[in-house]
Coordinates of N, CA and C and ligand atoms in Angstrom, one line a residue:
M1 N 0.8 -1.2 0.0 CA 0.0 0.0 0.0 C 0.9 1.2 0.0
T2 N 0.8 2.1 -1.0 CA 1.6 3.3 -1.1 C 0.8 4.5 -0.6
R3 N 1.3 5.0 0.5 CA 0.8 6.3 1.0 C 2.0 7.2 1.2
L4 N 2.1 8.2 0.4 CA 3.3 8.9 0.3 C 3.1 10.4 0.5
I5 N 3.9 11.1 1.3 CA 3.9 12.5 1.5 C 5.2 13.0 0.9
F6 N 5.1 14.0 0.0 CA 6.2 14.7 -0.6 C 6.5 16.0 0.1
L7 N 7.7 16.0 0.7 CA 8.2 17.3 1.3 C 9.2 17.9 0.3
G8 N 9.6 19.1 0.6 CA 10.7 19.6 -0.3 C 10.3 21.0 -0.7
P9 N 11.3 21.9 -0.9 CA 11.1 23.3 -1.3 C 10.4 23.4 -2.6
P10 N 9.8 24.6 -2.9 CA 9.3 24.9 -4.2 C 10.4 24.7 -5.3
G11 N 10.0 24.0 -6.3 CA 11.0 23.8 -7.4 C 11.8 22.5 -7.2
A12 N 11.6 21.7 -6.1 CA 12.3 20.5 -5.9 C 11.9 19.4 -6.9
G13 N 10.8 19.5 -7.5 CA 10.3 18.5 -8.4 C 9.3 17.6 -7.8
K14 N 8.7 18.0 -6.7 CA 7.6 17.2 -6.1 C 6.5 16.8 -7.0
G15 N 6.0 17.8 -7.7 CA 4.8 17.6 -8.6 C 5.1 16.6 -9.7
T16 N 6.3 16.8 -10.3 CA 6.6 15.9 -11.4 C 6.8 14.4 -10.9
Q17 N 7.5 14.3 -9.9 CA 7.8 12.9 -9.4 C 6.5 12.3 -8.8
A18 N 5.7 13.1 -8.1 CA 4.5 12.6 -7.5 C 3.5 12.1 -8.6
Q19 N 3.5 12.9 -9.7 CA 2.6 12.5 -10.8 C 3.1 11.2 -11.5
T20 N 4.4 11.1 -11.7 CA 4.9 9.9 -12.3 C 4.7 8.6 -11.5
L21 N 4.9 8.8 -10.2 CA 4.8 7.6 -9.3 C 3.3 7.2 -9.2
A22 N 2.4 8.2 -9.1 CA 1.0 8.0 -8.9 C 0.5 7.2 -10.2
H23 N 1.0 7.6 -11.3 CA 0.6 7.0 -12.6 C 1.1 5.5 -12.6
H24 N 2.4 5.3 -12.2 CA 2.9 3.9 -12.1 C 2.1 3.0 -11.2
K25 N 1.7 3.6 -10.1 CA 1.1 2.8 -9.0 C -0.4 2.8 -9.2
N26 N -0.9 3.6 -10.1 CA -2.3 3.7 -10.3 C -3.1 4.2 -9.1
I27 N -2.6 5.2 -8.4 CA -3.2 5.8 -7.2 C -3.3 7.3 -7.4
P28 N -4.3 8.0 -6.7 CA -4.4 9.4 -6.9 C -3.2 10.2 -6.5
H29 N -2.9 11.2 -7.3 CA -1.9 12.2 -7.0 C -2.7 13.5 -6.5
I30 N -2.5 13.8 -5.2 CA -3.3 14.8 -4.6 C -2.4 16.0 -4.4
S31 N -2.5 17.0 -5.2 CA -1.6 18.2 -5.1 C -2.5 19.4 -4.6
T32 N -2.2 19.9 -3.5 CA -3.0 21.0 -2.9 C -2.8 22.3 -3.8
G33 N -1.6 22.4 -4.4 CA -1.3 23.6 -5.3 C -2.2 23.5 -6.5
D34 N -2.3 22.3 -7.1 CA -3.2 22.1 -8.3 C -4.6 22.3 -7.9
M35 N -5.0 21.8 -6.8 CA -6.4 22.0 -6.4 C -6.7 23.5 -6.2
L36 N -5.8 24.2 -5.6 CA -6.0 25.7 -5.4 C -6.0 26.4 -6.7
R37 N -5.1 26.0 -7.6 CA -5.1 26.7 -8.9 C -6.4 26.4 -9.7
G38 N -7.0 25.2 -9.5 CA -8.3 24.9 -10.1 C -9.4 25.8 -9.5
A39 N -9.4 25.9 -8.2 CA -10.4 26.7 -7.5 C -10.3 28.2 -7.9
M40 N -9.0 28.7 -8.1 CA -8.8 30.1 -8.4 C -9.3 30.3 -9.9
R41 N -9.1 29.4 -10.8 CA -9.5 29.5 -12.1 C -11.0 29.6 -12.2
E42 N -11.7 28.7 -11.4 CA -13.2 28.7 -11.4 C -13.8 29.8 -10.6
R43 N -12.9 30.5 -9.9 CA -13.4 31.6 -9.0 C -14.4 31.1 -8.0
S44 N -14.2 29.9 -7.5 CA -15.1 29.4 -6.4 C -14.8 30.1 -5.1
P45 N -15.7 30.0 -4.1 CA -15.4 30.7 -2.8 C -14.0 30.4 -2.3
L46 N -13.6 29.1 -2.3 CA -12.3 28.8 -1.8 C -11.2 29.5 -2.7
G47 N -11.4 29.4 -4.0 CA -10.4 30.1 -4.9 C -10.2 31.6 -4.6
I48 N -11.4 32.2 -4.4 CA -11.3 33.7 -4.2 C -10.6 34.0 -2.8
K49 N -10.9 33.1 -1.8 CA -10.2 33.3 -0.5 C -8.7 33.1 -0.7
A50 N -8.3 32.1 -1.5 CA -6.9 31.7 -1.5 C -6.0 32.6 -2.4
Q51 N -6.7 33.3 -3.4 CA -5.9 34.0 -4.4 C -4.9 34.9 -3.9
S52 N -5.2 35.8 -2.9 CA -4.3 36.8 -2.5 C -3.1 36.2 -1.8
Y53 N -3.3 35.1 -1.1 CA -2.2 34.5 -0.4 C -1.2 33.9 -1.4
V54 N -1.8 33.1 -2.4 CA -0.9 32.4 -3.4 C -0.2 33.5 -4.2
D55 N -0.8 34.6 -4.6 CA -0.2 35.6 -5.4 C 1.0 36.2 -4.7
K56 N 1.0 36.3 -3.4 CA 2.1 36.9 -2.6 C 3.1 35.9 -2.2
G57 N 2.9 34.6 -2.4 CA 3.8 33.6 -2.0 C 3.7 33.1 -0.6
E58 N 2.5 33.6 0.0 CA 2.2 33.2 1.4 C 1.5 31.9 1.4
L59 N 1.4 31.2 2.6 CA 0.6 30.0 2.7 C -0.8 30.4 2.9
V60 N -1.7 29.7 2.3 CA -3.2 29.8 2.5 C -3.4 29.4 4.0
P61 N -4.4 30.0 4.7 CA -4.6 29.6 6.1 C -4.9 28.1 6.3
D62 N -4.3 27.6 7.3 CA -4.4 26.1 7.6 C -5.8 25.6 7.5
Q63 N -6.8 26.3 8.1 CA -8.1 25.8 8.1 C -8.7 25.5 6.7
L64 N -8.4 26.4 5.8 CA -8.9 26.3 4.4 C -8.3 25.0 3.7
I65 N -7.0 24.9 3.9 CA -6.3 23.7 3.3 C -6.7 22.4 3.9
Q66 N -6.9 22.5 5.3 CA -7.2 21.3 6.0 C -8.6 20.8 5.6
D67 N -9.5 21.7 5.4 CA -10.9 21.3 5.0 C -10.8 20.6 3.6
M68 N -10.0 21.3 2.7 CA -9.9 20.8 1.3 C -9.2 19.4 1.3
A69 N -8.2 19.2 2.1 CA -7.5 18.0 2.2 C -8.4 16.9 2.8
E70 N -9.1 17.2 3.8 CA -10.0 16.2 4.4 C -11.0 15.7 3.4
E71 N -11.6 16.7 2.7 CA -12.6 16.3 1.8 C -12.0 15.4 0.7
R72 N -10.9 15.7 0.2 CA -10.2 14.9 -0.8 C -9.8 13.5 -0.3
L73 N -9.2 13.5 0.9 CA -8.8 12.2 1.4 C -9.9 11.3 1.8
S74 N -11.1 11.8 1.9 CA -12.2 11.0 2.4 C -13.0 10.4 1.2
Q75 N -12.5 10.7 -0.1 CA -13.1 10.1 -1.2 C -12.7 8.7 -1.4
S76 N -13.5 7.9 -2.1 CA -13.3 6.4 -2.1 C -12.1 6.0 -2.9
D77 N -11.6 6.8 -3.8 CA -10.5 6.4 -4.6 C -9.2 6.4 -3.8
T78 N -9.2 6.9 -2.6 CA -8.0 6.9 -1.8 C -7.7 5.6 -1.0
S79 N -8.7 4.7 -1.1 CA -8.6 3.5 -0.3 C -7.4 2.6 -0.8
S80 N -7.0 2.7 -2.0 CA -5.9 1.9 -2.5 C -4.5 2.6 -2.4
G81 N -4.5 3.8 -1.7 CA -3.3 4.5 -1.6 C -3.4 5.9 -2.2
W82 N -2.4 6.7 -2.0 CA -2.4 8.1 -2.5 C -1.0 8.7 -2.4
I83 N -0.8 9.8 -3.1 CA 0.5 10.5 -3.0 C 0.1 12.0 -2.7
L84 N 0.5 12.5 -1.6 CA 0.2 13.9 -1.3 C 1.4 14.8 -1.7
D85 N 1.1 15.9 -2.4 CA 2.1 16.8 -2.9 C 1.7 18.2 -2.5
G86 N 2.5 18.8 -1.6 CA 2.2 20.2 -1.1 C 1.4 20.2 0.2
F87 N 1.1 19.1 0.7 CA 0.4 19.0 2.0 C 0.9 17.9 2.8
P88 N 1.3 18.0 4.1 CA 1.2 19.2 4.9 C 2.4 20.1 4.6
R89 N 2.2 21.4 5.0 CA 3.2 22.4 4.8 C 3.5 23.2 6.0
T90 N 2.8 22.9 7.1 CA 3.1 23.5 8.4 C 2.9 22.4 9.5
V91 N 3.5 22.6 10.6 CA 3.5 21.6 11.7 C 2.0 21.4 12.1
S92 N 1.2 22.4 12.1 CA -0.2 22.2 12.5 C -1.0 21.4 11.4
Q93 N -0.6 21.6 10.2 CA -1.3 20.8 9.1 C -0.8 19.3 9.3
A94 N 0.4 19.1 9.7 CA 0.9 17.7 9.9 C 0.2 17.0 11.1
Q95 N -0.1 17.8 12.1 CA -0.8 17.2 13.3 C -2.2 16.9 12.9
F96 N -2.8 17.8 12.1 CA -4.2 17.6 11.6 C -4.2 16.3 10.8
L97 N -3.3 16.2 9.9 CA -3.2 15.0 9.0 C -3.1 13.7 9.8
D98 N -2.3 13.8 10.8 CA -2.1 12.6 11.7 C -3.4 12.1 12.2
E99 N -4.2 13.1 12.8 CA -5.5 12.7 13.4 C -6.4 12.2 12.3
L100 N -6.4 12.9 11.2 CA -7.3 12.5 10.1 C -7.0 11.1 9.6
L101 N -5.7 10.7 9.5 CA -5.4 9.4 9.0 C -5.7 8.3 10.1
Q102 N -5.6 8.7 11.3 CA -6.0 7.8 12.4 C -7.5 7.5 12.3
K103 N -8.2 8.6 12.1 CA -9.7 8.5 11.9 C -10.1 7.6 10.8
L104 N -9.3 7.7 9.7 CA -9.6 7.0 8.4 C -9.0 5.6 8.5
G105 N -8.3 5.3 9.6 CA -7.7 3.9 9.7 C -6.5 3.7 8.8
Q106 N -5.8 4.8 8.4 CA -4.7 4.7 7.5 C -3.4 5.1 8.3
K107 N -2.8 4.1 8.8 CA -1.7 4.4 9.7 C -0.3 4.5 9.1
T108 N 0.0 3.7 8.1 CA 1.4 3.7 7.6 C 1.5 4.7 6.5
V109 N 2.4 5.6 6.6 CA 2.8 6.6 5.6 C 4.3 6.7 5.5
Q110 N 4.8 7.0 4.3 CA 6.2 7.3 4.1 C 6.3 8.7 3.7
V111 N 7.4 9.4 4.2 CA 7.6 10.8 3.8 C 8.9 11.0 3.0
I112 N 8.8 11.6 1.9 CA 9.9 11.7 1.0 C 10.4 13.2 1.1
N113 N 11.7 13.4 1.5 CA 12.2 14.7 1.4 C 13.1 14.8 0.2
L114 N 12.7 15.6 -0.8 CA 13.4 15.8 -2.0 C 14.4 17.0 -1.8
E115 N 15.7 16.7 -1.8 CA 16.7 17.7 -1.5 C 17.3 18.3 -2.8
V116 N 17.3 19.6 -2.8 CA 17.9 20.3 -4.0 C 18.5 21.6 -3.5
P117 N 19.7 21.9 -3.9 CA 20.4 23.2 -3.4 C 19.6 24.4 -3.9
D118 N 19.7 25.5 -3.0 CA 19.0 26.7 -3.3 C 19.2 27.3 -4.7
E119 N 20.5 27.3 -5.1 CA 20.7 28.0 -6.4 C 20.1 27.3 -7.5
V120 N 20.0 26.0 -7.4 CA 19.3 25.2 -8.5 C 17.8 25.5 -8.4
L121 N 17.2 25.6 -7.2 CA 15.8 25.9 -7.1 C 15.4 27.2 -7.8
I122 N 16.2 28.2 -7.5 CA 15.9 29.5 -8.1 C 16.0 29.5 -9.6
E123 N 17.0 28.8 -10.1 CA 17.1 28.7 -11.5 C 15.9 27.9 -12.1
R124 N 15.5 26.8 -11.5 CA 14.3 26.1 -12.0 C 13.0 26.9 -12.0
L125 N 12.8 27.6 -10.9 CA 11.5 28.3 -10.7 C 11.5 29.5 -11.7
S126 N 12.6 30.1 -11.9 CA 12.6 31.3 -12.8 C 12.3 30.9 -14.2
G127 N 12.5 29.6 -14.6 CA 12.2 29.2 -16.0 C 10.8 28.6 -16.2
R128 N 10.0 28.6 -15.1 CA 8.8 27.8 -15.2 C 7.6 28.6 -15.7
G129 N 7.5 29.9 -15.5 CA 6.5 30.8 -16.1 C 5.1 30.7 -15.4
R130 N 5.0 30.2 -14.2 CA 3.7 30.2 -13.6 C 3.5 31.7 -13.0
P131 N 2.2 32.1 -12.9 CA 2.0 33.5 -12.4 C 2.7 33.8 -11.1
D132 N 2.8 32.8 -10.2 CA 3.4 33.1 -8.9 C 4.9 32.7 -9.0
D133 N 5.5 32.7 -10.1 CA 6.9 32.5 -10.3 C 7.7 33.7 -10.6
T134 N 7.3 34.9 -10.2 CA 8.1 36.1 -10.4 C 9.2 36.1 -9.3
Q135 N 10.3 36.8 -9.6 CA 11.5 36.8 -8.7 C 11.1 37.1 -7.3
E136 N 10.3 38.1 -7.1 CA 9.9 38.5 -5.7 C 9.1 37.4 -5.0
V137 N 8.2 36.8 -5.7 CA 7.3 35.8 -5.1 C 8.1 34.5 -4.9
I138 N 9.0 34.2 -5.8 CA 9.8 33.0 -5.6 C 10.6 33.1 -4.3
C139 N 11.2 34.3 -4.1 CA 12.1 34.5 -2.9 C 11.2 34.3 -1.6
R140 N 10.0 34.9 -1.7 CA 9.1 34.8 -0.5 C 8.7 33.3 -0.3
R141 N 8.4 32.6 -1.4 CA 8.0 31.2 -1.2 C 9.2 30.4 -0.6
L142 N 10.4 30.7 -1.0 CA 11.6 29.9 -0.4 C 11.7 30.3 1.1
E143 N 11.5 31.5 1.4 CA 11.6 31.9 2.8 C 10.5 31.3 3.6
V144 N 9.3 31.3 3.1 CA 8.1 30.7 3.8 C 8.4 29.2 4.0
Y145 N 9.0 28.6 2.9 CA 9.3 27.2 3.1 C 10.3 27.0 4.2
R146 N 11.3 27.8 4.3 CA 12.3 27.6 5.4 C 11.7 27.8 6.7
L147 N 10.9 28.8 6.9 CA 10.3 29.1 8.2 C 9.2 28.1 8.6
Q148 N 8.3 27.8 7.7 CA 7.1 27.1 8.1 C 7.1 25.6 7.7
T149 N 7.8 25.2 6.6 CA 7.7 23.9 6.1 C 8.9 23.0 6.5
A150 N 10.1 23.6 6.4 CA 11.3 22.8 6.8 C 11.2 22.2 8.1
P151 N 10.6 22.8 9.2 CA 10.5 22.1 10.5 C 9.8 20.7 10.4
L152 N 9.1 20.5 9.3 CA 8.5 19.1 9.2 C 9.5 18.0 8.9
I153 N 10.7 18.4 8.4 CA 11.7 17.4 8.2 C 12.0 16.7 9.5
N154 N 12.3 17.5 10.6 CA 12.6 16.9 11.9 C 11.4 16.2 12.5
F155 N 10.2 16.8 12.3 CA 9.0 16.2 12.8 C 8.8 14.8 12.3
Y156 N 9.0 14.6 11.0 CA 8.9 13.2 10.5 C 10.1 12.4 10.7
R157 N 11.3 13.0 10.8 CA 12.5 12.2 11.1 C 12.4 11.6 12.5
D158 N 12.0 12.4 13.4 CA 11.8 11.9 14.8 C 10.9 10.7 14.9
R159 N 9.9 10.7 14.0 CA 9.0 9.6 14.0 C 9.4 8.4 13.0
Q160 N 10.6 8.6 12.5 CA 11.3 7.6 11.7 C 10.4 7.3 10.4
Q161 N 9.8 8.3 9.9 CA 9.0 8.1 8.7 C 9.7 8.8 7.5
L162 N 10.9 9.4 7.7 CA 11.5 10.3 6.6 C 12.5 9.5 5.8
L163 N 12.3 9.7 4.5 CA 13.3 9.1 3.5 C 13.8 10.3 2.7
S164 N 15.2 10.5 2.6 CA 15.7 11.6 1.8 C 16.2 11.1 0.5
V165 N 15.9 11.9 -0.5 CA 16.2 11.6 -1.9 C 16.9 12.8 -2.5
N166 N 18.0 12.6 -3.3 CA 18.7 13.6 -4.0 C 17.9 14.1 -5.2
G167 N 17.3 15.3 -5.1 CA 16.5 15.8 -6.2 C 17.3 16.5 -7.3
N168 N 18.6 16.6 -7.1 CA 19.4 17.3 -8.0 C 20.1 16.3 -9.0
Q169 N 19.2 15.6 -9.7 CA 19.7 14.6 -10.7 C 18.6 14.7 -11.8
A170 N 18.9 14.0 -12.9 CA 18.0 13.9 -14.0 C 16.7 13.3 -13.5
L171 N 15.6 13.8 -14.1 CA 14.2 13.3 -13.6 C 14.1 11.8 -13.5
A172 N 14.6 11.1 -14.5 CA 14.5 9.6 -14.4 C 15.3 9.0 -13.3
E173 N 16.4 9.6 -13.0 CA 17.3 9.1 -11.9 C 16.5 9.3 -10.6
V174 N 15.9 10.4 -10.4 CA 15.2 10.6 -9.2 C 14.0 9.6 -9.1
T175 N 13.3 9.4 -10.2 CA 12.2 8.4 -10.1 C 12.7 7.1 -9.8
N176 N 13.8 6.7 -10.3 CA 14.5 5.4 -10.1 C 14.8 5.2 -8.6
D177 N 15.4 6.3 -8.0 CA 15.8 6.2 -6.6 C 14.5 6.1 -5.7
L178 N 13.5 6.8 -6.1 CA 12.2 6.8 -5.4 C 11.6 5.4 -5.4
E179 N 11.6 4.8 -6.6 CA 10.9 3.5 -6.7 C 11.6 2.4 -5.9
K180 N 13.0 2.6 -5.7 CA 13.7 1.6 -4.9 C 13.3 1.8 -3.4
M181 N 12.9 3.0 -3.0 CA 12.7 3.2 -1.6 C 11.3 2.9 -1.1
I182 N 10.3 3.2 -2.0 CA 9.0 3.2 -1.5 C 8.3 1.8 -1.6
T183 N 7.4 1.6 -0.7 CA 6.7 0.3 -0.7 C 5.4 0.3 -1.4
Ligands
LIG1 P1 5.4 25.0 -5.1 O1 5.6 23.7 -4.4 O2 6.0 25.1 -6.4 O3 5.7 26.2 -4.2 P2 2.5 24.5 -5.1 O4 1.8 24.3 -6.4 O5 2.6 23.3 -4.2 O6 3.9 25.1 -5.4 O7 1.7 25.6 -4.2 C1 1.5 26.9 -4.8 C2 0.9 27.8 -3.7 O8 -0.3 27.3 -3.2 C3 1.8 28.0 -2.4 O9 2.8 29.0 -2.6 C4 0.7 28.4 -1.4 O10 0.3 29.7 -1.5 C5 -0.5 27.5 -1.7 N1 -0.5 26.2 -1.0 C6 -0.4 25.0 -1.6 N2 -0.4 24.0 -0.7 C7 -0.6 24.6 0.5 C8 -0.7 24.2 1.9 N3 -0.6 22.9 2.2 N4 -0.9 25.1 2.8 C9 -0.9 26.4 2.5 N5 -0.8 26.9 1.3 C10 -0.7 26.0 0.3

């Protein structure tokens, strides 16, 4: 049973790897960033609330994301496994997820930390062309990552759930390393 959480800074390649693995394993790829971009495109109430945070490179408030994640993880296609990409992103989201998974009877999860040096991240993000990939917003997203998300590395390491993978390799090499590690 594959239940995987992808950690790692913006630009580490979480989305690409999560999508590839989800496809191979035939399980849902749940990206909170993609879900938010969909909501913003549709201008749904959630999308409207999220927009100003995303545009500035800030995190959307925990409660909004947690509600969205709970709703998605409660759908029936998650019973055969899932890959989470972009959630949790704060310690409080991680605690919420813990309780949710307990409630859903899903106890075993593996956490992948994709490691990529800062200078490579900035180069990758600058070439991507997403509306929140301007220089200023990229810098803020990296800072927000360091302050709010990086503490999750120790959170999961302490619980012996963390696997580190070198994300500074060709895409196929990263996929290969991941497939060797995950169950
Ligand atoms: P990246 O990993 O490249 O930074 P994502 O697509 O995962 O991008 O997320 C884009 C934006 O969506 C984030 O900068 C943030 O504003 C918002 N977001 C996504 N997931 C979360 C989350 N779990 N908590 C709060 N905000 C989130």
